[in-house]
Structure formats: structure tokens, C-alpha cells
mmCIF file of C-alpha atoms in Angstrom:
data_model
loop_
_atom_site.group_PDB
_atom_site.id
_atom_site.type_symbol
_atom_site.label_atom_id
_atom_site.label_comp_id
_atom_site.label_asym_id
_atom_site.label_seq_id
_atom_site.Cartn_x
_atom_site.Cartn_y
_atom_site.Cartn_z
ATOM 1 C CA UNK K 1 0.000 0.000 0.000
ATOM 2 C CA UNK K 2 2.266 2.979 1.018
ATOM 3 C CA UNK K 3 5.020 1.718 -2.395
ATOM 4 C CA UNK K 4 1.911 2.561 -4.336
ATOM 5 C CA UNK K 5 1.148 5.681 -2.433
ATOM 6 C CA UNK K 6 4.397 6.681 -3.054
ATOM 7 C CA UNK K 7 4.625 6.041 -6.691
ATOM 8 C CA UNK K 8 1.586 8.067 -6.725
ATOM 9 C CA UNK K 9 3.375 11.028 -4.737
ATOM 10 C CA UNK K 10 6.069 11.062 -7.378
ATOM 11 C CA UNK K 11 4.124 11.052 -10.351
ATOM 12 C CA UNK K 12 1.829 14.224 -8.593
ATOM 13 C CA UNK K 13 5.314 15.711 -8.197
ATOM 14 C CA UNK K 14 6.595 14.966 -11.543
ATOM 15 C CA UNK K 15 3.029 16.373 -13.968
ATOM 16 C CA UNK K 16 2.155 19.574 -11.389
ATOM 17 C CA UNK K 17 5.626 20.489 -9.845
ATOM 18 C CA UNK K 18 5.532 22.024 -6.707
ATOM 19 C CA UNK K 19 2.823 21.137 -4.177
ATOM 20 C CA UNK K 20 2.406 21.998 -0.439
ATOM 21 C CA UNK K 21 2.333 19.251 2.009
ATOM 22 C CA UNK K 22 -1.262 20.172 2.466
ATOM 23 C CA UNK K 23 -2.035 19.619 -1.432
ATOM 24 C CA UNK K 24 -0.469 16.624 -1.401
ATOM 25 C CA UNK K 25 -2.296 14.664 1.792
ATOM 26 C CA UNK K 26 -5.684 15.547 0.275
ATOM 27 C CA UNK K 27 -5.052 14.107 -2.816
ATOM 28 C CA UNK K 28 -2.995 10.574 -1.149
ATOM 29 C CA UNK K 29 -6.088 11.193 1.501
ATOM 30 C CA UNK K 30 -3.427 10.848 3.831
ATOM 31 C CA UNK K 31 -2.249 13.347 7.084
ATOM 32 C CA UNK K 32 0.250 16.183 6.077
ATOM 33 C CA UNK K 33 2.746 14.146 8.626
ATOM 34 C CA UNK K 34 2.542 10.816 6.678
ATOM 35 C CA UNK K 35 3.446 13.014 3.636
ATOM 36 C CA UNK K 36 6.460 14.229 5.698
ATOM 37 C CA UNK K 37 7.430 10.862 6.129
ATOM 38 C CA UNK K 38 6.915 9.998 2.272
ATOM 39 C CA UNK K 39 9.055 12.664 1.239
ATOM 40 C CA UNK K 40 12.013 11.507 3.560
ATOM 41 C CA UNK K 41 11.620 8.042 2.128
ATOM 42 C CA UNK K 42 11.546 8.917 -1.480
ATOM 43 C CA UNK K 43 14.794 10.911 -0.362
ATOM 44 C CA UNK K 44 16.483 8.068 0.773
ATOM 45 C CA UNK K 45 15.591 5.804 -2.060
ATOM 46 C CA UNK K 46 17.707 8.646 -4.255
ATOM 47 C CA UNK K 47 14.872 10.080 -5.620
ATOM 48 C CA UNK K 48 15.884 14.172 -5.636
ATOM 49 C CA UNK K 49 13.052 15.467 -3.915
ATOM 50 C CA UNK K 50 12.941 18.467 -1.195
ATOM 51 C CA UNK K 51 10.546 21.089 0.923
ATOM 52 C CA UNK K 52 10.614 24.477 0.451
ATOM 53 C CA UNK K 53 10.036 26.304 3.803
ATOM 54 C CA UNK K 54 8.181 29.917 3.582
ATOM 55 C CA UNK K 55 4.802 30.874 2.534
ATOM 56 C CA UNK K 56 5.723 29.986 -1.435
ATOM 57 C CA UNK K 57 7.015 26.760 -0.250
ATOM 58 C CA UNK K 58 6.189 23.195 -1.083
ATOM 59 C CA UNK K 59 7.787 20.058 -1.864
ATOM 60 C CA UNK K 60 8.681 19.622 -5.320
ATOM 61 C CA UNK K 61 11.829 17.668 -7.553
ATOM 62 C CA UNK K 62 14.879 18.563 -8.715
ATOM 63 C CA UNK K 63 14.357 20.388 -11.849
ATOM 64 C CA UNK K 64 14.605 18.505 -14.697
ATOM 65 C CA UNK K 65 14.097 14.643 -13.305
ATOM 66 C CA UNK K 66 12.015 12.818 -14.738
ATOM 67 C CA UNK K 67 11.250 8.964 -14.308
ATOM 68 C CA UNK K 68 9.724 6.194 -15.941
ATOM 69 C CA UNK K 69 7.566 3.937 -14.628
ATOM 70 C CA UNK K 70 6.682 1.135 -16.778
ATOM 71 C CA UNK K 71 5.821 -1.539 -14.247
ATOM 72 C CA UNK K 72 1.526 -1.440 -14.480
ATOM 73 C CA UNK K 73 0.267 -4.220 -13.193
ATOM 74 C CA UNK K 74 -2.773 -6.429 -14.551
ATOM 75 C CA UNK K 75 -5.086 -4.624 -13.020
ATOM 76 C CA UNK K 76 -3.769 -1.082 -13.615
ATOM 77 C CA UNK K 77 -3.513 -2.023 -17.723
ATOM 78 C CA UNK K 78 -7.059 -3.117 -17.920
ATOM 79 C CA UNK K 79 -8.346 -0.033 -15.900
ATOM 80 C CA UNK K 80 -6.428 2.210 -18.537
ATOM 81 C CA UNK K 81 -8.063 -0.018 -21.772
ATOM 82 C CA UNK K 82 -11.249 0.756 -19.995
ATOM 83 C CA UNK K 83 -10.686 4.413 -19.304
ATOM 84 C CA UNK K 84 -11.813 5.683 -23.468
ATOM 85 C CA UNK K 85 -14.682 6.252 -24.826
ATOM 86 C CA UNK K 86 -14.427 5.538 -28.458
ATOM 87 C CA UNK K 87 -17.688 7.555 -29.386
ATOM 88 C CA UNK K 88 -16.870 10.354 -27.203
ATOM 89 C CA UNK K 89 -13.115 10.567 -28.810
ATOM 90 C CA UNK K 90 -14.580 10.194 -32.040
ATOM 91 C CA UNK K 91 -17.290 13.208 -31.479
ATOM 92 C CA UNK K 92 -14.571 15.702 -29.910
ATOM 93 C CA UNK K 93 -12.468 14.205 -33.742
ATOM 94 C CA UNK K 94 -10.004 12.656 -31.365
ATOM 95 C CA UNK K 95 -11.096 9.032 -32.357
ATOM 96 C CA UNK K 96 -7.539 8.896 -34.418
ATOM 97 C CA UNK K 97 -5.697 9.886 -31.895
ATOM 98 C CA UNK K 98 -7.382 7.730 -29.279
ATOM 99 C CA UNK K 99 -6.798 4.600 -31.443
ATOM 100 C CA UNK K 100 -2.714 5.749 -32.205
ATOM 101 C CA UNK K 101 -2.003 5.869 -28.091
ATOM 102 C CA UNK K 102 -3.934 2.908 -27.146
ATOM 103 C CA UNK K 103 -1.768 0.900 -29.965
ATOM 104 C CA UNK K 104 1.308 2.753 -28.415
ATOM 105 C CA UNK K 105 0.181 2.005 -25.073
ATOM 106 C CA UNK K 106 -0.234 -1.921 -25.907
ATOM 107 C CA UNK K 107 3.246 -1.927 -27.970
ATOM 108 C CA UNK K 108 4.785 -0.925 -24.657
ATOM 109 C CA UNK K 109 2.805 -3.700 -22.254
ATOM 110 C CA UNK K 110 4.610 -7.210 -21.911
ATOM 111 C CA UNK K 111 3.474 -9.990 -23.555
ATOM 112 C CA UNK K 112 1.630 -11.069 -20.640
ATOM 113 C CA UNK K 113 -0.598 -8.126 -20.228
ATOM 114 C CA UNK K 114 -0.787 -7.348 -23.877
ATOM 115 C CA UNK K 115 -3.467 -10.253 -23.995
ATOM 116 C CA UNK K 116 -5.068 -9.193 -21.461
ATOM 117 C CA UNK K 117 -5.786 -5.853 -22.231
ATOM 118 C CA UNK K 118 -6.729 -7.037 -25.625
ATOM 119 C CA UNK K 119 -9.449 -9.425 -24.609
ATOM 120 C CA UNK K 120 -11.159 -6.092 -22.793
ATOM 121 C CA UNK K 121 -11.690 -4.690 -25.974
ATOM 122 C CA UNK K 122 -13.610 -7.822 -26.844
ATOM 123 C CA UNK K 123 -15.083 -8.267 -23.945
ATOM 124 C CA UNK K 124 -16.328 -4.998 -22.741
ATOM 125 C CA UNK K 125 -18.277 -2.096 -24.348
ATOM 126 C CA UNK K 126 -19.468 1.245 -23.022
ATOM 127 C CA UNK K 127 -23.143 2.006 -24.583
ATOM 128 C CA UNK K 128 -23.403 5.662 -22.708
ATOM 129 C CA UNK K 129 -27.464 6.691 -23.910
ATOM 130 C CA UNK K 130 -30.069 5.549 -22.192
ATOM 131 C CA UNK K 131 -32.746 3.249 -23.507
ATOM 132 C CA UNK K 132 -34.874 4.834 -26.221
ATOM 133 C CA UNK K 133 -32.804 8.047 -26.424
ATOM 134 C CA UNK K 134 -31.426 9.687 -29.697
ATOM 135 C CA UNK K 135 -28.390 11.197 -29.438
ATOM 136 C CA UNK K 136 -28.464 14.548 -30.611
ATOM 137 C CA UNK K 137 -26.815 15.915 -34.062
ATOM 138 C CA UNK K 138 -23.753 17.701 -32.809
ATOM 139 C CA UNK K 139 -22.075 18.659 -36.300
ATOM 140 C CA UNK K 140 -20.796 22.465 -34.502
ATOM 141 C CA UNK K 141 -19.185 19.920 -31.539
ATOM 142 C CA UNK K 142 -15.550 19.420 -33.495
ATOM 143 C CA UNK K 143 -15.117 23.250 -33.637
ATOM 144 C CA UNK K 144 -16.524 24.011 -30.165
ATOM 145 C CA UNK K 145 -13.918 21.374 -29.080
ATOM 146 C CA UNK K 146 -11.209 23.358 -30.708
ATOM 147 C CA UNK K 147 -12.183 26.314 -29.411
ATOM 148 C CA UNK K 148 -12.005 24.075 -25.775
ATOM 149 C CA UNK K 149 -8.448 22.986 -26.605
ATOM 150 C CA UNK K 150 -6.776 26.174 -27.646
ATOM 151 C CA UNK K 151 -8.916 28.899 -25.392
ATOM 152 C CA UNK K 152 -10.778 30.294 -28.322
ATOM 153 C CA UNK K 153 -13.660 32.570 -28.028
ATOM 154 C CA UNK K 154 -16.938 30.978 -30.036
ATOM 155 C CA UNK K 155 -20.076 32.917 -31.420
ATOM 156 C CA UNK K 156 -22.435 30.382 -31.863
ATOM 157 C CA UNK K 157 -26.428 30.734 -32.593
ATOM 158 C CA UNK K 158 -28.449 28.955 -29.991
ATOM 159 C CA UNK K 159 -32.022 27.533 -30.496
ATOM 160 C CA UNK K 160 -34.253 27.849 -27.548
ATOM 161 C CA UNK K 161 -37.787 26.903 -27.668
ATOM 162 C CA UNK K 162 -39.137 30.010 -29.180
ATOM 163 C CA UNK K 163 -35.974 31.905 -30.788
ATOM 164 C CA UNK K 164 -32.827 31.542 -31.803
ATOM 165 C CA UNK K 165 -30.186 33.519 -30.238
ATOM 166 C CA UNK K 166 -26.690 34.794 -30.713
ATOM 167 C CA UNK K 167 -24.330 34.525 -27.959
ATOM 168 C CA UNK K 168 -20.184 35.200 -27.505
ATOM 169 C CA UNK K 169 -19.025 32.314 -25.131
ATOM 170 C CA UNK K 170 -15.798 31.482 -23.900
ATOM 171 C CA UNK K 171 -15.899 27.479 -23.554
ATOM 172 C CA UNK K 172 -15.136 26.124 -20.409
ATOM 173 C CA UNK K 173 -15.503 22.256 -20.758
ATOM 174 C CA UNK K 174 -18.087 19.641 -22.725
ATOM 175 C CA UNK K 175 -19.721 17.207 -20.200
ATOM 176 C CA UNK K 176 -21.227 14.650 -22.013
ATOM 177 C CA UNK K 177 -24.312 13.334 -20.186
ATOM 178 C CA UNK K 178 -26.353 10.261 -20.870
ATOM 179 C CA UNK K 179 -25.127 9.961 -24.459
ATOM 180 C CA UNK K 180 -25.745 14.146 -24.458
ATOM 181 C CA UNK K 181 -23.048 16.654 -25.059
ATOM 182 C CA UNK K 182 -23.074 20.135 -22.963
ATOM 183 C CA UNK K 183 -21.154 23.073 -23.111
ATOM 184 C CA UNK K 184 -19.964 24.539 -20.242
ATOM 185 C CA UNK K 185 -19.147 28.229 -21.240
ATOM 186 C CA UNK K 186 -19.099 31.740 -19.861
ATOM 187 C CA UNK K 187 -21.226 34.622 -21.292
ATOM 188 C CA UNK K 188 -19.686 37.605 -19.539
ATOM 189 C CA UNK K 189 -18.935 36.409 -15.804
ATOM 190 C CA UNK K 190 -21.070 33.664 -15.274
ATOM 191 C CA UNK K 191 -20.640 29.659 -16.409
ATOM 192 C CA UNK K 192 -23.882 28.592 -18.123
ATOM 193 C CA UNK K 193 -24.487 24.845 -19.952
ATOM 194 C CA UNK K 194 -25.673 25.450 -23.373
ATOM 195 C CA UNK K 195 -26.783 21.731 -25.192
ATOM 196 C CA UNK K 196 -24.293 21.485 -27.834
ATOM 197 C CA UNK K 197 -26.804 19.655 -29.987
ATOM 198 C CA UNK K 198 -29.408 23.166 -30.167
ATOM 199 C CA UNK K 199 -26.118 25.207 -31.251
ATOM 200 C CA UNK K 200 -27.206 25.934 -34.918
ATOM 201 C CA UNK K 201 -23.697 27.159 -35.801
ATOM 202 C CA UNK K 202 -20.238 27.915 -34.234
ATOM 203 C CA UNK K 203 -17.015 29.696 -35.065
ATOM 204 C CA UNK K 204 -13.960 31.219 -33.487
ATOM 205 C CA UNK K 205 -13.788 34.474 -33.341
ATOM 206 C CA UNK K 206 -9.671 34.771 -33.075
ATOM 207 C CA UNK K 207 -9.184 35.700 -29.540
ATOM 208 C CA UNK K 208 -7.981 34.211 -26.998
ATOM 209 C CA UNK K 209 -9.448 33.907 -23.623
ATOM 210 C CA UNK K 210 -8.105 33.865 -19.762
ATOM 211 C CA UNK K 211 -9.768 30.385 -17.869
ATOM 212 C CA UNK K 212 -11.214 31.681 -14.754
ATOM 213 C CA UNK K 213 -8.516 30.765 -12.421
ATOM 214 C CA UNK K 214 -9.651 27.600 -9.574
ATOM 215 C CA UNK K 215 -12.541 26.758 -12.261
ATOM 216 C CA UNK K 216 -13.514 23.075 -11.763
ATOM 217 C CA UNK K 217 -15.092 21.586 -14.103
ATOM 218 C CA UNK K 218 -16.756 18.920 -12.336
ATOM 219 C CA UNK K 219 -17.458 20.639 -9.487
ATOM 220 C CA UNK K 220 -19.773 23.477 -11.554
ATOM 221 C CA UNK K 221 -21.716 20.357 -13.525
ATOM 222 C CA UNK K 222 -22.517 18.546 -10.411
ATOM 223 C CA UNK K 223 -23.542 21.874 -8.429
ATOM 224 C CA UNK K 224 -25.580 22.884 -11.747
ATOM 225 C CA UNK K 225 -27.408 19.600 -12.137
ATOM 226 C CA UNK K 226 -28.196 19.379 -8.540
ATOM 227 C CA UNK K 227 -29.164 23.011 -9.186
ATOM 228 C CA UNK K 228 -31.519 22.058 -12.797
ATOM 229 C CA UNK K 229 -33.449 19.097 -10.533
ATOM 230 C CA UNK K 230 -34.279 21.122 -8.126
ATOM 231 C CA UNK K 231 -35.637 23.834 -10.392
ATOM 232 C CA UNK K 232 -37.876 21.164 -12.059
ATOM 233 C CA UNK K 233 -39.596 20.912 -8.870
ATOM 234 C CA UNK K 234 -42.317 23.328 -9.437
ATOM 235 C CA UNK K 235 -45.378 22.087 -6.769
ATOM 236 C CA UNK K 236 -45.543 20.825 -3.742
ATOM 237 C CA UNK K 237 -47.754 18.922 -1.717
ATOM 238 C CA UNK K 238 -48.128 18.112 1.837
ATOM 239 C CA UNK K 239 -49.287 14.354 2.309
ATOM 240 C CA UNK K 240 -49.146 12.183 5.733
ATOM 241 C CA UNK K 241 -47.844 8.747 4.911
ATOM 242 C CA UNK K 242 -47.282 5.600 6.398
ATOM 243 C CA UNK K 243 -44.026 5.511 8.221
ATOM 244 C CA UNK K 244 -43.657 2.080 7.426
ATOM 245 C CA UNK K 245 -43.787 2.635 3.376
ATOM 246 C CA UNK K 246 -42.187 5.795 3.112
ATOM 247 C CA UNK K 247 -39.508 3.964 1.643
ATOM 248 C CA UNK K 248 -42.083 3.379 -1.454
ATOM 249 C CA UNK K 249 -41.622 7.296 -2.150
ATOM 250 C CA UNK K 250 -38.246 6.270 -4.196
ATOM 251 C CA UNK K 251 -40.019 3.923 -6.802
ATOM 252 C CA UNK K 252 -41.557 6.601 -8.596
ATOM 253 C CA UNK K 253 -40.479 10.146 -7.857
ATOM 254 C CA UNK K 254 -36.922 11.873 -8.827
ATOM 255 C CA UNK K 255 -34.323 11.251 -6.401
ATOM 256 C CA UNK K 256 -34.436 15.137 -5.744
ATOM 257 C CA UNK K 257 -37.976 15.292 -5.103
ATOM 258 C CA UNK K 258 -37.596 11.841 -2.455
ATOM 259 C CA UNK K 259 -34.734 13.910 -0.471
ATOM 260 C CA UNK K 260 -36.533 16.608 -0.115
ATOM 261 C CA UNK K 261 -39.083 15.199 1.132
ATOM 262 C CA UNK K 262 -37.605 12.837 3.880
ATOM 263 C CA UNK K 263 -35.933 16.093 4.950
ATOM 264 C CA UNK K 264 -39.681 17.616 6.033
ATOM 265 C CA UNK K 265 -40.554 14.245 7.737
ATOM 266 C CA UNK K 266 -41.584 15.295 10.889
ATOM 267 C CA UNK K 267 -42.105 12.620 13.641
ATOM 268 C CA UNK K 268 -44.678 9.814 13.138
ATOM 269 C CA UNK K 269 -47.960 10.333 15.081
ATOM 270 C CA UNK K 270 -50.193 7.939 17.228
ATOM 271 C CA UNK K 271 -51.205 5.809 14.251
ATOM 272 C CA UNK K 272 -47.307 5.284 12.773
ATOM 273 C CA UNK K 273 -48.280 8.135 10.257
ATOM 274 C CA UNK K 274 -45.530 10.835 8.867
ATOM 275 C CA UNK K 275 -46.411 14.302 7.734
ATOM 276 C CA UNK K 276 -44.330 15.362 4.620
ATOM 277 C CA UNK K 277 -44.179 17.701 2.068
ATOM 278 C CA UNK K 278 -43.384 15.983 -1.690
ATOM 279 C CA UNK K 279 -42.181 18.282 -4.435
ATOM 280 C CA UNK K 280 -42.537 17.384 -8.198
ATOM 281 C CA UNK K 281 -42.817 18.905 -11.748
ATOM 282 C CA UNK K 282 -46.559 19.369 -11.654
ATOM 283 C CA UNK K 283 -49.679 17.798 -9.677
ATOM 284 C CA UNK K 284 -50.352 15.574 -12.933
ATOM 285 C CA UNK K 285 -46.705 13.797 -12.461
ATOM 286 C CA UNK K 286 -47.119 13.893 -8.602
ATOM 287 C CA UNK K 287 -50.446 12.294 -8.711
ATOM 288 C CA UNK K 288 -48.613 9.199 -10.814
ATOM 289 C CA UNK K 289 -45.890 9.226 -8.213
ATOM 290 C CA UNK K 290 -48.410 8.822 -5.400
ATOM 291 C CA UNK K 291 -50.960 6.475 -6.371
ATOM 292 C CA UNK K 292 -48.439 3.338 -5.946
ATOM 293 C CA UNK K 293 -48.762 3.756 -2.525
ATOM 294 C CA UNK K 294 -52.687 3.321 -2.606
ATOM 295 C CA UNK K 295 -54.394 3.457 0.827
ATOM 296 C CA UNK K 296 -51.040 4.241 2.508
ATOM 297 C CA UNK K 297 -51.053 7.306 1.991
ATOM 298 C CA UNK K 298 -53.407 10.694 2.080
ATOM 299 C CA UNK K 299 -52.868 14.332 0.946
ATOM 300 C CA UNK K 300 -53.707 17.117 3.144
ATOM 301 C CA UNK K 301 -52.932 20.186 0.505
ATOM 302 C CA UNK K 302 -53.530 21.148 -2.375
ATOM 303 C CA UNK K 303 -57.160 21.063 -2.673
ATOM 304 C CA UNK K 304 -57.006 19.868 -6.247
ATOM 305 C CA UNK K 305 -54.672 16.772 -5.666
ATOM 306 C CA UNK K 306 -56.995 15.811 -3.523
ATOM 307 C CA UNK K 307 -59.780 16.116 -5.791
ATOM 308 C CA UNK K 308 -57.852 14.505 -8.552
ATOM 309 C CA UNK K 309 -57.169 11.243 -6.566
ATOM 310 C CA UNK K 310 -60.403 10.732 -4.850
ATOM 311 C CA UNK K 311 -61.739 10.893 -8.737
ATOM 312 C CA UNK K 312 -58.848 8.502 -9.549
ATOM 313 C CA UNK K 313 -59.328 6.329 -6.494
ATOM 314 C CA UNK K 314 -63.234 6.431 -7.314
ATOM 315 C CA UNK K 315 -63.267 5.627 -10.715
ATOM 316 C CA UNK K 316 -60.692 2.378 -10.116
ATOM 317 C CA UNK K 317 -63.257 1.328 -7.621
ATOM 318 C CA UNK K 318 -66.326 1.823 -10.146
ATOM 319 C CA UNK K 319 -64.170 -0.541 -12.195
ATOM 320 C CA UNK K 320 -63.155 -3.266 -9.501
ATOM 321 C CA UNK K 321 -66.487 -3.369 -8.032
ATOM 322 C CA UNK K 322 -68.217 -6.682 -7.629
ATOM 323 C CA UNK K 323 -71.241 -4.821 -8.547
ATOM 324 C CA UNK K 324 -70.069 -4.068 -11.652
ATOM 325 C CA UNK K 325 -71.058 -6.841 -13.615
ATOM 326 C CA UNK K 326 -69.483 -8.496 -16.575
ATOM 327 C CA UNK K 327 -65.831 -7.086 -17.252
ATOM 328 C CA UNK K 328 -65.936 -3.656 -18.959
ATOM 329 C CA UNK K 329 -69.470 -2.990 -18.043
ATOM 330 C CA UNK K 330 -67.904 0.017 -15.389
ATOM 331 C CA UNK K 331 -66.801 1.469 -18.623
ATOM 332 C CA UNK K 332 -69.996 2.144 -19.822
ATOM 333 C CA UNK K 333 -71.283 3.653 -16.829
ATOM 334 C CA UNK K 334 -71.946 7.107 -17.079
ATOM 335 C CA UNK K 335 -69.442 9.212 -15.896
ATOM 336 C CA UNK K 336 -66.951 5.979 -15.703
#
């Protein structure tokens, strides 16, 4: 374990240069003291690394070393072969590239692991879109992602739903998502996700542009998708359910919406019963997300949920009845 961690210390040192002790044990997740003690050893192996006191300090190598490490094991080289995504290399028009390093990669294996790593090609493959989902037509993606690589300022014309708009972006990343490609770019001082698949058209404009400095990319599209599902939440209800199926809440409702509302759960009352408040898109797609739970559970507010699952609940029982006959006679009933 700590040979590997130290490995890994090197190779931080050797591809960002100087990092403070600090840096360094939240990356290794390790205490700034066990990096202390890392350092010394990689010192005494004869690797030329040293700490820099002061408040510019750090620990960093000896300019100029470099080393090679060619010693992956079998596990490392078939987390590596696993690591591309031929469609996504092949969208950004790396796919060329992508195929030239792998074969460089594999030239440079042993024997041994050469199979190996060649049977996950045939043995594994990475489908990213969802079920019954069309990717989008991305034919502005290549130059968007040259515009990515070389810090290239893009106007592009941008469908929305009723217009189509022209916009000067500086692009900060693509995240693709489900098989979907976003931008990630900033119009004047704020980052904004643009769907790459509704820009109409796309082209550099010849400057260059300054990355916001401490940007993180994945930080920004997990903070704005958490942000996006919790702006599709539009209504709310407040229901009392069953304390013992509350559980049931996560079979049909976002995973927003179900966190949101086990965070109002108030304690259960004499009968086991818990009063919560359930967010959703609209009372048509909260009514669908509440009905599995049938008698177990009963909305208090809004007036018209209610209304719309007592007609629900009444017209399923109009149905089911054992008065009702031969099958499909509650169908004819009037108002059925």
C-alpha cells in the first residue's frame, strides 16, 4: 500500500511540480505528517526530492528529473483499456488519436498483459445513452472542441424553444451526459451549460481567452445539475404517509424530489403516520408518483390533488367493483 502511495506522490510531483504538504495529503487522503514521512523516504531511495520552507514553499523535484515507470500491473492495464470512450473521442475528432495511443500504449505492455488488455476490448463495451434516447446531431461539436483545446472565443447561434439567439461564449468544458453533449461556457462572468446539440452554428472568433482561475469543471456540472433538478420541482404537496412505506416514495419520484421530502418528515404520530411535504414537476406527475402507494397514503394540501385522486381512487373502484357486472361494463357507466 504505502510503495503505491508513493509512486503516486512522485508522479503528482513529476506532472504539477511544486505542491504543499497540504495539497499533497488531500489528494494521497493521507495526514500532512505521513506526507512528511513519504518525502524523507523517497529521499532516501535517491529520488531528488525536497521542501521548500516559507509561505511559497512546497515540496517539489529537482528540476529537470524525470522517471519512468513502466511496471503497471494487470489490473492497472485493464483499468487504462477501460478508461476511453471511443464515441466520445470520435465526437470531440479525437477518435484517431485515441486509437494511435492505445496501440502505443499496448506496444509498450509485456506480452503477458498485452493479452489481457486485448481481450477487454472484446469483452467490454461502453453504450453511454439511455434506452430509447437519440443522441443529438452535434455537427458544430468538433469546432466548439477546438475552441475548448486552444482557449478560443466561439459565437455560436443557440435555439431555444421560441428563438434563436446569438451569444459570444468562452468554452469552459463539454460534459457529455447520458449519451448528451453540454457546453460549459461563460457569457460575460457567469458559467452557463448550453446543449451542444441546439447550437445551430459555431465559429472562433480569433481571440484568446483567460480560464477563470480555480474553475472546476466537475465541481460546476454537479452543483448545476443538482441546481436544474431542483428547479424542475415546481409544486408541492403536503401528504401524511405511512411511516412504514415511506420507503415506497423512491419507486416513482426523482431522487431530488424523495430527499426533499424525507428532509420535512416530521415525527410519526399515534397511528405510525408521517407528515411530509413531496415536491414534483406538476400535480399531474405527482399524482402518478403517489398512487403506488394506494391506501397508505393521504394528501392534506392542495385542494385539487386531492380532488384529482379521490376521482382517480373512485373511478378504479367503479371498475373493480363486484357490482359491476361483466368485465368492462364500469366502462360504460356514465361518468366511468
Amino acid at each position: 500500500m504505502r510503495a503505491s502511495r508513493l509512486v503516486q506522490l512522485l508522479l503528482l510531483l513529476q506532472t504539477r511540480g511544486r505542491l504543499t504538504a497540504p495539497e499533497l495529503a488531500r489528494e494521497l487522503e493521507v495526514s500532512v505528517r505521513t506526507v512528511y514521512r513519504d518525502v524523507e523516504a523517497l529521499s532516501v531511495a535517491g529520488v531528488p526530492v525536497y521542501s521548500e520552507p516559507g509561505r511559497a514553499g512546497g515540496v517539489r523535484l529537482v528540476d529537470g528529473y524525470r522517471t519512468r515507470l513502466t511496471g503497471l500491473t494487470t489490473d492497472e492495464a485493464d483499468a487504462v483499456l477501460l478508461t476511453g470512450l471511443p464515441g466520445a473521442a470520435a465526437d470531440l475528432g479525437l477518435g484517431t488519436v485515441l486509437a494511435t495511443a492505445q496501440l502505443k500504449m499496448l506496444a509498450a505492455l509485456p506480452p503477458e498483459l498485452r493479452g489481457r488488455a486485448t481481450r477487454i476490448a472484446e469483452r467490454v463495451h461502453v453504450d453511454a445513452p439511455g434506452w430509447f434516447h437519440r443522441p443529438d446531431e452535434t455537427p458544430t461539436l468538433a469546432t466548439i472542441a477546438d475552441a475548448l483545446w486552444h482557449d478560443r472565443r466561439l459565437r455560436v447561434r443557440y435555439a431555444r424553444k421560441d428563438q434563436v439567439v446569438e451569444r459570444l461564449l468562452d468554452p469552459l468544458g463539454l460534459v457529455l451526459k447520458a449519451g448528451t453533449w453540454y457546453l460549459v461556457a461563460r457569457s460575460g462572468h457567469t458559467p452557463r451549460s448550453y446543449r451542444v446539440g441546439r447550437i445551430r452554428s459555431a465559429e472562433t472568433t480569433g481571440e484568446s481567452f483567460a480560464r477563470p482561475a480555480g474553475f472546476d469543471l466537475r465541481a460546476h456540472w454537479t452543483d448545476a445539475a443538482d441546481d436544474f433538478a431542483r428547479s424542475m420541482l415546481r409544486v408541492r404537496a403536503r401528504c401524511r404517509i405511512a411511516a412504514t412505506h415511506l420507503r415506497l416514495l423512491r419507486l416513482t419520484n426523482d431522487p431530488a424530489a424523495v430527499a426533499e421530502a424525507l428532509a420535512s418528515a416530521g415525527p410519526p404520530d399515534a397511528e405510525g403516520w408521517v407528515e411530509v411535504v413531496v415536491p414534483s414537476e406538476s400535480y399531474e406527475v405527482l399524482a402518478h408518483g403517489l398512487l403506488p402507494l394506494g391506501e397508505f397514503v393521504e394528501v392534506l394540501d392542495p385542494p385539487q390533488l386531492r380532488a384529482r385522486l379521490a376521482a382517480t381512487a373512485a373511478a378504479m373502484h367503479a371498475r373493480y367493483s363486484a357490482d359491476s357486472g361483466h368485465p368492462g361494463s364500469a366502462a360504460r357507466q356514465p361518468g366511468g
